[in-house]
Amino acid sequence: MTDDSVPDHRAPAPAPAPTPDLRASDADRERVAEVLRDALAEGRLDMAEFEERLEAAYRARTYGELTPLTRDLPTAAAAAPPAPVSFTKAPAESGSWASRIVGGEGSSAGGVAILSGFERKGRWTVPKRFNCFAFMGGGEIDLREADFADREVEINCVAIMGGLQVTVPPGVEVVVRGIGVMGGFDHPRDDDGPPEPGAPRVVIGGFAFWGGVGVSRKVTRAEQLRLKERRRQERVERRESRRELQRERHEGRRELRRERRDREY
């Protein structure tokens, strides 16, 4: 016989693991995408395999479809279903600007292209000052997935009969101060709105002679796939909404005909 006044300190039974056919959320798909990006940066996946898996991740509907995409990667546990979260407080975003301003030194101090080319893209750390030079060659500086050594970084570009391309993500403040002689510096469009709070400031300066420095804003390929998938889902939802409206109208007409027949008889 037990005494009801004595509290039971036994731990509750663990919740059952989600089944493979459980529907996955956007956060689950993004978690898998982050694992794939890290694997690409570490050389575990080539670009073709990365793009194939990333597209499959954003198409996935269930945990069973997500799990095989990271099963052979060291951080495959990141693709597992997340623990239950509280809806009283939103978790901080792992990709927030605060997490991308890491301090310290950059992973690359500059790039040189003489009758050749260079590129800095993917996961890398932009130093406080990045110097690049192109003579009858070209270079690509892609900041979309980069971390930043400081809240303000400077990219000094010198292009002589060559070209340099700087790509920044939306939300970053960009200031262009370069001088062109029979050449020029592009200015990115500001139709994405004002800079996001906490975003870094990128100052692009230097000199272009018979050459050019291009500056553009673009989202990452992963984000392009996400937006493409979102648009597809919206089209599906609109089609379903139209079908539902047509069914309701059809049912209404049938009900109206039924009422007319009842009045006639």
PDB file of C-alpha atoms in Angstrom:
ATOM      1  CA  MET A   1       0.000   0.000   0.000  1.00  0.00           C
ATOM      2  CA  THR A   2       1.426   3.343  -1.043  1.00  0.00           C
ATOM      3  CA  ASP A   3       1.130   6.691   0.618  1.00  0.00           C
ATOM      4  CA  ASP A   4      -0.233   9.302  -1.804  1.00  0.00           C
ATOM      5  CA  SER A   5       1.363  12.106   0.224  1.00  0.00           C
ATOM      6  CA  VAL A   6       4.897  10.966  -0.735  1.00  0.00           C
ATOM      7  CA  PRO A   7       5.954  12.623  -4.002  1.00  0.00           C
ATOM      8  CA  ASP A   8       7.169  10.376  -6.781  1.00  0.00           C
ATOM      9  CA  HIS A   9      10.706  11.460  -7.825  1.00  0.00           C
ATOM     10  CA  ARG A  10      11.061   8.967 -10.615  1.00  0.00           C
ATOM     11  CA  ALA A  11      12.054  10.534 -13.937  1.00  0.00           C
ATOM     12  CA  PRO A  12       9.362  10.480 -16.585  1.00  0.00           C
ATOM     13  CA  ALA A  13       9.715   7.971 -19.381  1.00  0.00           C
ATOM     14  CA  PRO A  14      11.547   9.393 -22.410  1.00  0.00           C
ATOM     15  CA  ALA A  15       9.432  10.411 -25.350  1.00  0.00           C
ATOM     16  CA  PRO A  16       9.443   7.919 -28.223  1.00  0.00           C
ATOM     17  CA  ALA A  17      11.818   8.705 -31.068  1.00  0.00           C
ATOM     18  CA  PRO A  18      10.099  10.289 -34.065  1.00  0.00           C
ATOM     19  CA  THR A  19       9.331   7.823 -36.839  1.00  0.00           C
ATOM     20  CA  PRO A  20      10.932   8.238 -40.290  1.00  0.00           C
ATOM     21  CA  ASP A  21       7.597   9.201 -41.824  1.00  0.00           C
ATOM     22  CA  LEU A  22       7.161  12.139 -39.426  1.00  0.00           C
ATOM     23  CA  ARG A  23       6.924  15.422 -41.314  1.00  0.00           C
ATOM     24  CA  ALA A  24      10.094  17.560 -41.224  1.00  0.00           C
ATOM     25  CA  SER A  25      10.079  21.306 -40.554  1.00  0.00           C
ATOM     26  CA  ASP A  26      11.961  24.157 -42.244  1.00  0.00           C
ATOM     27  CA  ALA A  27      14.381  24.204 -39.303  1.00  0.00           C
ATOM     28  CA  ASP A  28      15.128  20.484 -39.844  1.00  0.00           C
ATOM     29  CA  ARG A  29      15.878  21.067 -43.522  1.00  0.00           C
ATOM     30  CA  GLU A  30      18.120  24.039 -42.718  1.00  0.00           C
ATOM     31  CA  ARG A  31      19.983  21.952 -40.116  1.00  0.00           C
ATOM     32  CA  VAL A  32      20.808  19.349 -42.758  1.00  0.00           C
ATOM     33  CA  ALA A  33      21.809  22.077 -45.230  1.00  0.00           C
ATOM     34  CA  GLU A  34      24.307  23.463 -42.677  1.00  0.00           C
ATOM     35  CA  VAL A  35      25.890  20.012 -42.286  1.00  0.00           C
ATOM     36  CA  LEU A  36      26.226  19.761 -46.065  1.00  0.00           C
ATOM     37  CA  ARG A  37      27.822  23.207 -46.324  1.00  0.00           C
ATOM     38  CA  ASP A  38      30.394  22.265 -43.678  1.00  0.00           C
ATOM     39  CA  ALA A  39      31.131  19.018 -45.531  1.00  0.00           C
ATOM     40  CA  LEU A  40      31.686  20.955 -48.753  1.00  0.00           C
ATOM     41  CA  ALA A  41      34.059  23.397 -47.034  1.00  0.00           C
ATOM     42  CA  GLU A  42      36.023  20.484 -45.529  1.00  0.00           C
ATOM     43  CA  GLY A  43      36.333  18.701 -48.878  1.00  0.00           C
ATOM     44  CA  ARG A  44      34.139  15.740 -47.895  1.00  0.00           C
ATOM     45  CA  LEU A  45      31.724  16.532 -50.742  1.00  0.00           C
ATOM     46  CA  ASP A  46      32.445  17.891 -54.191  1.00  0.00           C
ATOM     47  CA  MET A  47      30.292  20.667 -55.637  1.00  0.00           C
ATOM     48  CA  ALA A  48      28.126  18.381 -57.787  1.00  0.00           C
ATOM     49  CA  GLU A  49      27.363  16.048 -54.875  1.00  0.00           C
ATOM     50  CA  PHE A  50      26.749  18.993 -52.554  1.00  0.00           C
ATOM     51  CA  GLU A  51      24.226  20.583 -54.918  1.00  0.00           C
ATOM     52  CA  GLU A  52      22.454  17.256 -55.446  1.00  0.00           C
ATOM     53  CA  ARG A  53      22.111  16.614 -51.713  1.00  0.00           C
ATOM     54  CA  LEU A  54      21.177  20.200 -50.936  1.00  0.00           C
ATOM     55  CA  GLU A  55      18.378  20.160 -53.478  1.00  0.00           C
ATOM     56  CA  ALA A  56      17.162  16.849 -52.037  1.00  0.00           C
ATOM     57  CA  ALA A  57      17.235  18.371 -48.534  1.00  0.00           C
ATOM     58  CA  TYR A  58      14.968  21.250 -49.522  1.00  0.00           C
ATOM     59  CA  ARG A  59      12.638  18.824 -51.310  1.00  0.00           C
ATOM     60  CA  ALA A  60      12.449  16.472 -48.334  1.00  0.00           C
ATOM     61  CA  ARG A  61       9.130  16.107 -46.543  1.00  0.00           C
ATOM     62  CA  THR A  62       9.976  13.605 -43.796  1.00  0.00           C
ATOM     63  CA  TYR A  63      12.830  12.701 -41.449  1.00  0.00           C
ATOM     64  CA  GLY A  64      13.244   9.483 -43.404  1.00  0.00           C
ATOM     65  CA  GLU A  65      14.143  11.516 -46.505  1.00  0.00           C
ATOM     66  CA  LEU A  66      16.565  13.772 -44.613  1.00  0.00           C
ATOM     67  CA  THR A  67      18.534  11.147 -42.686  1.00  0.00           C
ATOM     68  CA  PRO A  68      20.335   9.475 -45.666  1.00  0.00           C
ATOM     69  CA  LEU A  69      21.701  12.849 -46.819  1.00  0.00           C
ATOM     70  CA  THR A  70      24.071  13.152 -43.846  1.00  0.00           C
ATOM     71  CA  ARG A  71      24.418   9.503 -42.794  1.00  0.00           C
ATOM     72  CA  ASP A  72      28.015   9.245 -44.123  1.00  0.00           C
ATOM     73  CA  LEU A  73      29.155  12.586 -42.650  1.00  0.00           C
ATOM     74  CA  PRO A  74      30.836  13.046 -39.234  1.00  0.00           C
ATOM     75  CA  THR A  75      28.147  15.410 -37.961  1.00  0.00           C
ATOM     76  CA  ALA A  76      25.227  13.299 -39.100  1.00  0.00           C
ATOM     77  CA  ALA A  77      23.704  13.650 -35.633  1.00  0.00           C
ATOM     78  CA  ALA A  78      22.818  17.208 -36.583  1.00  0.00           C
ATOM     79  CA  ALA A  79      20.239  15.809 -38.990  1.00  0.00           C
ATOM     80  CA  ALA A  80      18.403  14.000 -36.225  1.00  0.00           C
ATOM     81  CA  PRO A  81      14.991  15.291 -35.175  1.00  0.00           C
ATOM     82  CA  PRO A  82      15.350  18.184 -32.732  1.00  0.00           C
ATOM     83  CA  ALA A  83      14.302  18.079 -29.128  1.00  0.00           C
ATOM     84  CA  PRO A  84      10.956  19.672 -28.321  1.00  0.00           C
ATOM     85  CA  VAL A  85      11.205  23.451 -28.113  1.00  0.00           C
ATOM     86  CA  SER A  86       9.285  25.956 -26.083  1.00  0.00           C
ATOM     87  CA  PHE A  87       6.974  28.263 -28.008  1.00  0.00           C
ATOM     88  CA  THR A  88       7.193  30.953 -25.321  1.00  0.00           C
ATOM     89  CA  LYS A  89      10.586  32.158 -26.511  1.00  0.00           C
ATOM     90  CA  ALA A  90      12.075  31.943 -29.997  1.00  0.00           C
ATOM     91  CA  PRO A  91      15.570  30.430 -30.163  1.00  0.00           C
ATOM     92  CA  ALA A  92      18.405  32.581 -31.448  1.00  0.00           C
ATOM     93  CA  GLU A  93      19.235  32.056 -35.110  1.00  0.00           C
ATOM     94  CA  SER A  94      22.472  30.153 -35.662  1.00  0.00           C
ATOM     95  CA  GLY A  95      23.177  32.264 -38.766  1.00  0.00           C
ATOM     96  CA  SER A  96      22.711  35.655 -37.059  1.00  0.00           C
ATOM     97  CA  TRP A  97      25.234  38.395 -37.797  1.00  0.00           C
ATOM     98  CA  ALA A  98      26.557  38.318 -34.224  1.00  0.00           C
ATOM     99  CA  SER A  99      27.711  34.726 -34.749  1.00  0.00           C
ATOM    100  CA  ARG A 100      29.491  35.667 -37.997  1.00  0.00           C
ATOM    101  CA  ILE A 101      31.615  38.513 -36.577  1.00  0.00           C
ATOM    102  CA  VAL A 102      34.276  36.316 -35.029  1.00  0.00           C
ATOM    103  CA  GLY A 103      37.193  38.702 -34.402  1.00  0.00           C
ATOM    104  CA  GLY A 104      40.833  37.704 -34.686  1.00  0.00           C
ATOM    105  CA  GLU A 105      42.675  37.404 -37.986  1.00  0.00           C
ATOM    106  CA  GLY A 106      41.244  36.565 -41.362  1.00  0.00           C
ATOM    107  CA  SER A 107      41.813  33.231 -43.035  1.00  0.00           C
ATOM    108  CA  SER A 108      43.169  35.007 -46.143  1.00  0.00           C
ATOM    109  CA  ALA A 109      44.937  38.372 -46.354  1.00  0.00           C
ATOM    110  CA  GLY A 110      44.582  38.918 -50.090  1.00  0.00           C
ATOM    111  CA  GLY A 111      44.571  37.588 -53.639  1.00  0.00           C
ATOM    112  CA  VAL A 112      46.677  38.159 -56.763  1.00  0.00           C
ATOM    113  CA  ALA A 113      45.776  37.378 -60.368  1.00  0.00           C
ATOM    114  CA  ILE A 114      48.410  38.070 -63.066  1.00  0.00           C
ATOM    115  CA  LEU A 115      47.306  36.564 -66.367  1.00  0.00           C
ATOM    116  CA  SER A 116      45.338  34.179 -64.189  1.00  0.00           C
ATOM    117  CA  GLY A 117      42.606  34.187 -61.575  1.00  0.00           C
ATOM    118  CA  PHE A 118      41.803  33.646 -57.914  1.00  0.00           C
ATOM    119  CA  GLU A 119      38.723  33.223 -55.792  1.00  0.00           C
ATOM    120  CA  ARG A 120      37.743  33.460 -52.148  1.00  0.00           C
ATOM    121  CA  LYS A 121      34.364  31.918 -51.537  1.00  0.00           C
ATOM    122  CA  GLY A 122      32.484  29.545 -49.290  1.00  0.00           C
ATOM    123  CA  ARG A 123      33.292  29.428 -45.581  1.00  0.00           C
ATOM    124  CA  TRP A 124      36.220  31.754 -44.901  1.00  0.00           C
ATOM    125  CA  THR A 125      36.997  34.681 -42.592  1.00  0.00           C
ATOM    126  CA  VAL A 126      37.341  38.157 -44.100  1.00  0.00           C
ATOM    127  CA  PRO A 127      40.190  40.108 -42.414  1.00  0.00           C
ATOM    128  CA  LYS A 128      39.894  43.748 -41.377  1.00  0.00           C
ATOM    129  CA  ARG A 129      41.688  44.629 -44.636  1.00  0.00           C
ATOM    130  CA  PHE A 130      41.745  42.381 -47.688  1.00  0.00           C
ATOM    131  CA  ASN A 131      44.037  43.427 -50.576  1.00  0.00           C
ATOM    132  CA  CYS A 132      43.532  42.100 -54.078  1.00  0.00           C
ATOM    133  CA  PHE A 133      45.282  42.779 -57.395  1.00  0.00           C
ATOM    134  CA  ALA A 134      44.394  41.738 -60.941  1.00  0.00           C
ATOM    135  CA  PHE A 135      46.561  42.408 -64.025  1.00  0.00           C
ATOM    136  CA  MET A 136      45.049  40.984 -67.208  1.00  0.00           C
ATOM    137  CA  GLY A 137      43.313  38.489 -64.988  1.00  0.00           C
ATOM    138  CA  GLY A 138      40.367  38.224 -62.656  1.00  0.00           C
ATOM    139  CA  GLY A 139      39.370  37.514 -59.107  1.00  0.00           C
ATOM    140  CA  GLU A 140      36.186  36.663 -57.214  1.00  0.00           C
ATOM    141  CA  ILE A 141      35.594  37.660 -53.580  1.00  0.00           C
ATOM    142  CA  ASP A 142      32.371  36.083 -52.333  1.00  0.00           C
ATOM    143  CA  LEU A 143      31.224  37.142 -48.842  1.00  0.00           C
ATOM    144  CA  ARG A 144      27.846  35.398 -48.799  1.00  0.00           C
ATOM    145  CA  GLU A 145      28.919  32.530 -46.530  1.00  0.00           C
ATOM    146  CA  ALA A 146      31.938  34.234 -44.975  1.00  0.00           C
ATOM    147  CA  ASP A 147      32.626  35.220 -41.377  1.00  0.00           C
ATOM    148  CA  PHE A 148      34.090  38.644 -40.569  1.00  0.00           C
ATOM    149  CA  ALA A 149      37.074  39.525 -38.393  1.00  0.00           C
ATOM    150  CA  ASP A 150      35.514  42.878 -37.501  1.00  0.00           C
ATOM    151  CA  ARG A 151      32.213  44.723 -37.777  1.00  0.00           C
ATOM    152  CA  GLU A 152      33.805  46.887 -40.496  1.00  0.00           C
ATOM    153  CA  VAL A 153      36.098  45.360 -43.111  1.00  0.00           C
ATOM    154  CA  GLU A 154      37.870  46.964 -46.059  1.00  0.00           C
ATOM    155  CA  ILE A 155      38.473  45.369 -49.441  1.00  0.00           C
ATOM    156  CA  ASN A 156      41.153  47.202 -51.401  1.00  0.00           C
ATOM    157  CA  CYS A 157      40.966  46.379 -55.111  1.00  0.00           C
ATOM    158  CA  VAL A 158      43.475  47.228 -57.848  1.00  0.00           C
ATOM    159  CA  ALA A 159      42.459  46.141 -61.347  1.00  0.00           C
ATOM    160  CA  ILE A 160      44.681  46.895 -64.355  1.00  0.00           C
ATOM    161  CA  MET A 161      43.276  45.561 -67.622  1.00  0.00           C
ATOM    162  CA  GLY A 162      41.518  43.008 -65.477  1.00  0.00           C
ATOM    163  CA  GLY A 163      38.425  42.551 -63.370  1.00  0.00           C
ATOM    164  CA  LEU A 164      37.458  41.847 -59.786  1.00  0.00           C
ATOM    165  CA  GLN A 165      34.024  40.802 -58.569  1.00  0.00           C
ATOM    166  CA  VAL A 166      32.814  41.302 -54.996  1.00  0.00           C
ATOM    167  CA  THR A 167      29.585  39.564 -53.996  1.00  0.00           C
ATOM    168  CA  VAL A 168      27.879  40.461 -50.714  1.00  0.00           C
ATOM    169  CA  PRO A 169      24.762  39.033 -49.087  1.00  0.00           C
ATOM    170  CA  PRO A 170      21.594  41.102 -48.631  1.00  0.00           C
ATOM    171  CA  GLY A 171      21.492  43.117 -45.427  1.00  0.00           C
ATOM    172  CA  VAL A 172      25.185  44.099 -45.451  1.00  0.00           C
ATOM    173  CA  GLU A 173      26.031  47.803 -45.694  1.00  0.00           C
ATOM    174  CA  VAL A 174      28.349  48.489 -48.641  1.00  0.00           C
ATOM    175  CA  VAL A 175      30.370  51.675 -49.231  1.00  0.00           C
ATOM    176  CA  VAL A 176      32.240  52.025 -52.552  1.00  0.00           C
ATOM    177  CA  ARG A 177      35.117  54.517 -52.667  1.00  0.00           C
ATOM    178  CA  GLY A 178      37.165  53.269 -55.614  1.00  0.00           C
ATOM    179  CA  ILE A 179      38.538  55.408 -58.439  1.00  0.00           C
ATOM    180  CA  GLY A 180      38.326  54.379 -62.088  1.00  0.00           C
ATOM    181  CA  VAL A 181      40.432  55.645 -65.015  1.00  0.00           C
ATOM    182  CA  MET A 182      39.043  54.246 -68.263  1.00  0.00           C
ATOM    183  CA  GLY A 183      37.495  51.749 -65.909  1.00  0.00           C
ATOM    184  CA  GLY A 184      35.087  51.803 -63.019  1.00  0.00           C
ATOM    185  CA  PHE A 185      33.614  50.533 -59.783  1.00  0.00           C
ATOM    186  CA  ASP A 186      30.072  49.211 -59.606  1.00  0.00           C
ATOM    187  CA  HIS A 187      27.682  50.259 -56.873  1.00  0.00           C
ATOM    188  CA  PRO A 188      25.272  47.588 -55.624  1.00  0.00           C
ATOM    189  CA  ARG A 189      21.571  48.284 -55.786  1.00  0.00           C
ATOM    190  CA  ASP A 190      19.997  49.225 -52.474  1.00  0.00           C
ATOM    191  CA  ASP A 191      16.529  47.882 -53.299  1.00  0.00           C
ATOM    192  CA  ASP A 192      16.943  45.230 -50.591  1.00  0.00           C
ATOM    193  CA  GLY A 193      16.179  47.870 -47.977  1.00  0.00           C
ATOM    194  CA  PRO A 194      18.341  49.312 -45.185  1.00  0.00           C
ATOM    195  CA  PRO A 195      21.189  47.324 -43.605  1.00  0.00           C
ATOM    196  CA  GLU A 196      20.125  44.696 -41.108  1.00  0.00           C
ATOM    197  CA  PRO A 197      20.819  45.337 -37.402  1.00  0.00           C
ATOM    198  CA  GLY A 198      24.216  43.988 -36.417  1.00  0.00           C
ATOM    199  CA  ALA A 199      25.316  43.382 -40.032  1.00  0.00           C
ATOM    200  CA  PRO A 200      28.932  44.183 -40.915  1.00  0.00           C
ATOM    201  CA  ARG A 201      29.980  47.174 -43.010  1.00  0.00           C
ATOM    202  CA  VAL A 202      32.043  46.475 -46.129  1.00  0.00           C
ATOM    203  CA  VAL A 203      34.130  49.335 -47.560  1.00  0.00           C
ATOM    204  CA  ILE A 204      35.352  48.725 -51.117  1.00  0.00           C
ATOM    205  CA  GLY A 205      38.125  51.011 -52.398  1.00  0.00           C
ATOM    206  CA  GLY A 206      41.089  51.008 -54.714  1.00  0.00           C
ATOM    207  CA  PHE A 207      41.914  51.809 -58.320  1.00  0.00           C
ATOM    208  CA  ALA A 208      40.810  50.486 -61.715  1.00  0.00           C
ATOM    209  CA  PHE A 209      42.693  51.303 -64.950  1.00  0.00           C
ATOM    210  CA  TRP A 210      41.248  49.794 -68.126  1.00  0.00           C
ATOM    211  CA  GLY A 211      39.540  47.380 -65.813  1.00  0.00           C
ATOM    212  CA  GLY A 212      36.622  47.150 -63.482  1.00  0.00           C
ATOM    213  CA  VAL A 213      35.443  46.133 -60.039  1.00  0.00           C
ATOM    214  CA  GLY A 214      31.958  44.686 -59.904  1.00  0.00           C
ATOM    215  CA  VAL A 215      29.903  44.759 -56.710  1.00  0.00           C
ATOM    216  CA  SER A 216      26.617  42.883 -56.438  1.00  0.00           C
ATOM    217  CA  ARG A 217      24.188  41.546 -53.859  1.00  0.00           C
ATOM    218  CA  LYS A 218      23.120  37.920 -54.162  1.00  0.00           C
ATOM    219  CA  VAL A 219      21.708  35.251 -51.908  1.00  0.00           C
ATOM    220  CA  THR A 220      23.488  31.925 -51.598  1.00  0.00           C
ATOM    221  CA  ARG A 221      22.567  28.991 -53.811  1.00  0.00           C
ATOM    222  CA  ALA A 222      21.068  27.295 -50.766  1.00  0.00           C
ATOM    223  CA  GLU A 223      18.827  30.299 -50.204  1.00  0.00           C
ATOM    224  CA  GLN A 224      17.911  30.315 -53.897  1.00  0.00           C
ATOM    225  CA  LEU A 225      16.832  26.694 -53.565  1.00  0.00           C
ATOM    226  CA  ARG A 226      14.873  27.551 -50.426  1.00  0.00           C
ATOM    227  CA  LEU A 227      13.095  30.434 -52.170  1.00  0.00           C
ATOM    228  CA  LYS A 228      12.406  28.255 -55.200  1.00  0.00           C
ATOM    229  CA  GLU A 229      10.898  25.585 -52.967  1.00  0.00           C
ATOM    230  CA  ARG A 230       8.846  28.182 -51.086  1.00  0.00           C
ATOM    231  CA  ARG A 231       7.452  29.536 -54.356  1.00  0.00           C
ATOM    232  CA  ARG A 232       6.595  26.006 -55.443  1.00  0.00           C
ATOM    233  CA  GLN A 233       4.769  25.374 -52.176  1.00  0.00           C
ATOM    234  CA  GLU A 234       2.890  28.650 -52.560  1.00  0.00           C
ATOM    235  CA  ARG A 235       1.794  27.631 -56.065  1.00  0.00           C
ATOM    236  CA  VAL A 236       0.575  24.287 -54.733  1.00  0.00           C
ATOM    237  CA  GLU A 237      -1.329  26.038 -51.947  1.00  0.00           C
ATOM    238  CA  ARG A 238      -2.917  28.455 -54.427  1.00  0.00           C
ATOM    239  CA  ARG A 239      -4.007  25.568 -56.654  1.00  0.00           C
ATOM    240  CA  GLU A 240      -5.486  23.753 -53.669  1.00  0.00           C
ATOM    241  CA  SER A 241      -7.269  26.941 -52.601  1.00  0.00           C
ATOM    242  CA  ARG A 242      -8.767  27.368 -56.074  1.00  0.00           C
ATOM    243  CA  ARG A 243      -9.863  23.739 -56.139  1.00  0.00           C
ATOM    244  CA  GLU A 244     -11.472  24.092 -52.728  1.00  0.00           C
ATOM    245  CA  LEU A 245     -13.278  27.237 -53.873  1.00  0.00           C
ATOM    246  CA  GLN A 246     -14.504  25.430 -56.979  1.00  0.00           C
ATOM    247  CA  ARG A 247     -15.747  22.531 -54.852  1.00  0.00           C
ATOM    248  CA  GLU A 248     -17.596  24.928 -52.568  1.00  0.00           C
ATOM    249  CA  ARG A 249     -19.204  26.663 -55.533  1.00  0.00           C
ATOM    250  CA  HIS A 250     -20.169  23.312 -57.037  1.00  0.00           C
ATOM    251  CA  GLU A 251     -21.686  22.198 -53.741  1.00  0.00           C
ATOM    252  CA  GLY A 252     -23.550  25.510 -53.499  1.00  0.00           C
ATOM    253  CA  ARG A 253     -25.016  25.080 -56.976  1.00  0.00           C
ATOM    254  CA  ARG A 254     -26.072  21.543 -56.172  1.00  0.00           C
ATOM    255  CA  GLU A 255     -27.720  22.710 -52.969  1.00  0.00           C
ATOM    256  CA  LEU A 256     -29.512  25.487 -54.854  1.00  0.00           C
ATOM    257  CA  ARG A 257     -30.833  23.030 -57.460  1.00  0.00           C
ATOM    258  CA  ARG A 258     -31.978  20.711 -54.683  1.00  0.00           C
ATOM    259  CA  GLU A 259     -33.891  23.551 -53.002  1.00  0.00           C
ATOM    260  CA  ARG A 260     -35.551  24.455 -56.306  1.00  0.00           C
ATOM    261  CA  ARG A 261     -36.671  20.880 -56.855  1.00  0.00           C
ATOM    262  CA  ASP A 262     -38.058  20.733 -53.319  1.00  0.00           C
ATOM    263  CA  ARG A 263     -40.090  23.935 -53.911  1.00  0.00           C
ATOM    264  CA  GLU A 264     -41.443  22.590 -57.234  1.00  0.00           C
ATOM    265  CA  TYR A 265     -42.683  19.440 -55.589  1.00  0.00           C
TER     266      TYR A 265
END
